[in-house]
């Protein structure tokens, strides 16, 4: 009888606590065990051959940083680089030909004003 009284008095707690535990468990499984999500990171881009995004740390822009956006599955990235940092993993900078769900996005001057190209393809 005491258990039934506790459930009646705390119906919200009894309902939400198991749901919260299940949600946390499912999230842990997805993000920490299976790596079932996509990641986007900055990759190498050569402004001589491609239209790249440009980033400057200050207004003078003495040392610009050129990059492209790379998007791929986290599980694939983990297989390619093991425990290395993405920036120091050379295999993470381009997509393999047989790799699904991997894309490299270069700057589109019609959409973004921070594009840079010093090769043949002028903006």
PDB file of C-alpha atoms in Angstrom:
ATOM      1  CA  UNK A   1       0.000   0.000   0.000  1.00  0.00           C
ATOM      2  CA  UNK A   2       2.835   2.405   0.746  1.00  0.00           C
ATOM      3  CA  UNK A   3       4.287   1.889  -2.743  1.00  0.00           C
ATOM      4  CA  UNK A   4       0.917   2.565  -4.360  1.00  0.00           C
ATOM      5  CA  UNK A   5       0.569   5.757  -2.309  1.00  0.00           C
ATOM      6  CA  UNK A   6       4.041   6.889  -3.351  1.00  0.00           C
ATOM      7  CA  UNK A   7       3.189   6.287  -7.028  1.00  0.00           C
ATOM      8  CA  UNK A   8      -0.093   8.190  -6.737  1.00  0.00           C
ATOM      9  CA  UNK A   9       1.541  11.146  -4.996  1.00  0.00           C
ATOM     10  CA  UNK A  10       4.524  11.267  -7.379  1.00  0.00           C
ATOM     11  CA  UNK A  11       3.057  10.199 -10.720  1.00  0.00           C
ATOM     12  CA  UNK A  12       5.094  12.774 -12.646  1.00  0.00           C
ATOM     13  CA  UNK A  13       8.360  11.603 -11.085  1.00  0.00           C
ATOM     14  CA  UNK A  14       7.543   7.921 -11.627  1.00  0.00           C
ATOM     15  CA  UNK A  15       6.699   8.608 -15.282  1.00  0.00           C
ATOM     16  CA  UNK A  16       9.474  10.991 -16.246  1.00  0.00           C
ATOM     17  CA  UNK A  17      12.422   9.410 -14.416  1.00  0.00           C
ATOM     18  CA  UNK A  18      12.446   6.141 -16.435  1.00  0.00           C
ATOM     19  CA  UNK A  19      11.936   8.122 -19.654  1.00  0.00           C
ATOM     20  CA  UNK A  20      14.870  10.352 -18.775  1.00  0.00           C
ATOM     21  CA  UNK A  21      17.088   7.340 -18.051  1.00  0.00           C
ATOM     22  CA  UNK A  22      16.097   5.772 -21.395  1.00  0.00           C
ATOM     23  CA  UNK A  23      16.786   9.017 -23.288  1.00  0.00           C
ATOM     24  CA  UNK A  24      20.216   9.397 -21.705  1.00  0.00           C
ATOM     25  CA  UNK A  25      21.038   5.752 -22.442  1.00  0.00           C
ATOM     26  CA  UNK A  26      19.933   6.046 -26.078  1.00  0.00           C
ATOM     27  CA  UNK A  27      21.962   9.238 -26.542  1.00  0.00           C
ATOM     28  CA  UNK A  28      25.049   7.643 -25.010  1.00  0.00           C
ATOM     29  CA  UNK A  29      24.680   4.657 -27.327  1.00  0.00           C
ATOM     30  CA  UNK A  30      24.237   6.828 -30.415  1.00  0.00           C
ATOM     31  CA  UNK A  31      26.948   9.428 -29.777  1.00  0.00           C
ATOM     32  CA  UNK A  32      29.591   7.563 -27.753  1.00  0.00           C
ATOM     33  CA  UNK A  33      29.341   3.950 -28.965  1.00  0.00           C
ATOM     34  CA  UNK A  34      27.966   3.966 -32.521  1.00  0.00           C
ATOM     35  CA  UNK A  35      29.077   7.485 -33.592  1.00  0.00           C
ATOM     36  CA  UNK A  36      25.852   7.755 -35.593  1.00  0.00           C
ATOM     37  CA  UNK A  37      25.989  11.426 -36.566  1.00  0.00           C
ATOM     38  CA  UNK A  38      27.587  13.707 -39.153  1.00  0.00           C
ATOM     39  CA  UNK A  39      30.475  16.070 -38.477  1.00  0.00           C
ATOM     40  CA  UNK A  40      31.487  19.171 -40.409  1.00  0.00           C
ATOM     41  CA  UNK A  41      34.973  20.591 -40.187  1.00  0.00           C
ATOM     42  CA  UNK A  42      37.384  22.849 -42.056  1.00  0.00           C
ATOM     43  CA  UNK A  43      39.616  21.135 -44.576  1.00  0.00           C
ATOM     44  CA  UNK A  44      42.551  22.210 -46.705  1.00  0.00           C
ATOM     45  CA  UNK A  45      41.795  24.324 -49.766  1.00  0.00           C
ATOM     46  CA  UNK A  46      44.258  25.626 -52.337  1.00  0.00           C
ATOM     47  CA  UNK A  47      43.171  29.041 -53.651  1.00  0.00           C
ATOM     48  CA  UNK A  48      45.287  28.439 -56.761  1.00  0.00           C
ATOM     49  CA  UNK A  49      42.962  25.664 -57.959  1.00  0.00           C
ATOM     50  CA  UNK A  50      39.645  26.206 -56.113  1.00  0.00           C
ATOM     51  CA  UNK A  51      37.404  28.952 -54.817  1.00  0.00           C
ATOM     52  CA  UNK A  52      38.034  28.793 -51.075  1.00  0.00           C
ATOM     53  CA  UNK A  53      36.523  30.305 -47.980  1.00  0.00           C
ATOM     54  CA  UNK A  54      38.851  32.907 -46.512  1.00  0.00           C
ATOM     55  CA  UNK A  55      39.342  33.676 -42.838  1.00  0.00           C
ATOM     56  CA  UNK A  56      41.414  36.524 -41.417  1.00  0.00           C
ATOM     57  CA  UNK A  57      42.274  36.972 -37.765  1.00  0.00           C
ATOM     58  CA  UNK A  58      42.590  40.753 -37.973  1.00  0.00           C
ATOM     59  CA  UNK A  59      41.569  43.667 -40.201  1.00  0.00           C
ATOM     60  CA  UNK A  60      44.883  43.817 -42.092  1.00  0.00           C
ATOM     61  CA  UNK A  61      44.568  40.142 -43.135  1.00  0.00           C
ATOM     62  CA  UNK A  62      48.319  39.630 -43.439  1.00  0.00           C
ATOM     63  CA  UNK A  63      48.056  35.846 -43.077  1.00  0.00           C
ATOM     64  CA  UNK A  64      44.726  34.641 -44.488  1.00  0.00           C
ATOM     65  CA  UNK A  65      43.591  31.084 -43.870  1.00  0.00           C
ATOM     66  CA  UNK A  66      41.913  29.294 -46.788  1.00  0.00           C
ATOM     67  CA  UNK A  67      39.553  26.396 -46.144  1.00  0.00           C
ATOM     68  CA  UNK A  68      36.712  24.272 -47.497  1.00  0.00           C
ATOM     69  CA  UNK A  69      33.949  22.572 -45.502  1.00  0.00           C
ATOM     70  CA  UNK A  70      34.133  18.775 -45.285  1.00  0.00           C
ATOM     71  CA  UNK A  71      31.145  16.785 -44.043  1.00  0.00           C
ATOM     72  CA  UNK A  72      31.191  13.045 -43.299  1.00  0.00           C
ATOM     73  CA  UNK A  73      29.945  10.449 -40.843  1.00  0.00           C
ATOM     74  CA  UNK A  74      31.649  10.492 -37.457  1.00  0.00           C
ATOM     75  CA  UNK A  75      32.107   6.722 -37.511  1.00  0.00           C
ATOM     76  CA  UNK A  76      33.998   6.933 -40.826  1.00  0.00           C
ATOM     77  CA  UNK A  77      36.153   9.776 -39.532  1.00  0.00           C
ATOM     78  CA  UNK A  78      36.969   7.749 -36.432  1.00  0.00           C
ATOM     79  CA  UNK A  79      37.978   4.761 -38.595  1.00  0.00           C
ATOM     80  CA  UNK A  80      40.205   6.913 -40.803  1.00  0.00           C
ATOM     81  CA  UNK A  81      41.963   8.893 -38.067  1.00  0.00           C
ATOM     82  CA  UNK A  82      41.697   6.662 -34.970  1.00  0.00           C
ATOM     83  CA  UNK A  83      42.456   8.949 -32.030  1.00  0.00           C
ATOM     84  CA  UNK A  84      44.328  11.606 -34.016  1.00  0.00           C
ATOM     85  CA  UNK A  85      43.108  15.166 -34.198  1.00  0.00           C
ATOM     86  CA  UNK A  86      41.231  15.907 -37.435  1.00  0.00           C
ATOM     87  CA  UNK A  87      43.647  18.716 -38.295  1.00  0.00           C
ATOM     88  CA  UNK A  88      46.687  16.428 -38.032  1.00  0.00           C
ATOM     89  CA  UNK A  89      45.069  13.486 -39.852  1.00  0.00           C
ATOM     90  CA  UNK A  90      45.975  13.766 -43.532  1.00  0.00           C
ATOM     91  CA  UNK A  91      43.368  11.216 -44.670  1.00  0.00           C
ATOM     92  CA  UNK A  92      40.562  13.369 -43.268  1.00  0.00           C
ATOM     93  CA  UNK A  93      41.292  16.229 -45.679  1.00  0.00           C
ATOM     94  CA  UNK A  94      39.668  14.588 -48.735  1.00  0.00           C
ATOM     95  CA  UNK A  95      36.910  12.123 -49.504  1.00  0.00           C
ATOM     96  CA  UNK A  96      37.694   8.664 -50.828  1.00  0.00           C
ATOM     97  CA  UNK A  97      36.068   7.762 -54.157  1.00  0.00           C
ATOM     98  CA  UNK A  98      34.073   4.869 -52.694  1.00  0.00           C
ATOM     99  CA  UNK A  99      33.062   6.762 -49.539  1.00  0.00           C
ATOM    100  CA  UNK A 100      29.370   7.511 -49.147  1.00  0.00           C
ATOM    101  CA  UNK A 101      28.056  10.455 -47.134  1.00  0.00           C
ATOM    102  CA  UNK A 102      31.193  12.531 -47.624  1.00  0.00           C
ATOM    103  CA  UNK A 103      31.206  15.920 -49.296  1.00  0.00           C
ATOM    104  CA  UNK A 104      33.600  18.823 -49.737  1.00  0.00           C
ATOM    105  CA  UNK A 105      31.961  22.249 -50.089  1.00  0.00           C
ATOM    106  CA  UNK A 106      33.825  25.134 -51.641  1.00  0.00           C
ATOM    107  CA  UNK A 107      32.847  28.785 -51.438  1.00  0.00           C
ATOM    108  CA  UNK A 108      30.062  30.065 -53.680  1.00  0.00           C
ATOM    109  CA  UNK A 109      30.608  33.766 -54.468  1.00  0.00           C
ATOM    110  CA  UNK A 110      26.879  34.206 -55.120  1.00  0.00           C
ATOM    111  CA  UNK A 111      26.126  33.269 -51.500  1.00  0.00           C
ATOM    112  CA  UNK A 112      29.215  34.292 -49.487  1.00  0.00           C
ATOM    113  CA  UNK A 113      31.374  37.394 -49.822  1.00  0.00           C
ATOM    114  CA  UNK A 114      34.405  35.833 -48.082  1.00  0.00           C
ATOM    115  CA  UNK A 115      35.536  33.808 -51.085  1.00  0.00           C
ATOM    116  CA  UNK A 116      39.022  33.850 -52.493  1.00  0.00           C
ATOM    117  CA  UNK A 117      40.524  32.494 -55.677  1.00  0.00           C
ATOM    118  CA  UNK A 118      43.924  33.415 -57.094  1.00  0.00           C
ATOM    119  CA  UNK A 119      44.029  30.771 -59.812  1.00  0.00           C
ATOM    120  CA  UNK A 120      42.383  30.639 -63.250  1.00  0.00           C
ATOM    121  CA  UNK A 121      38.819  30.638 -61.934  1.00  0.00           C
ATOM    122  CA  UNK A 122      38.118  34.275 -61.094  1.00  0.00           C
ATOM    123  CA  UNK A 123      35.273  35.329 -58.860  1.00  0.00           C
TER     124      UNK A 123
END
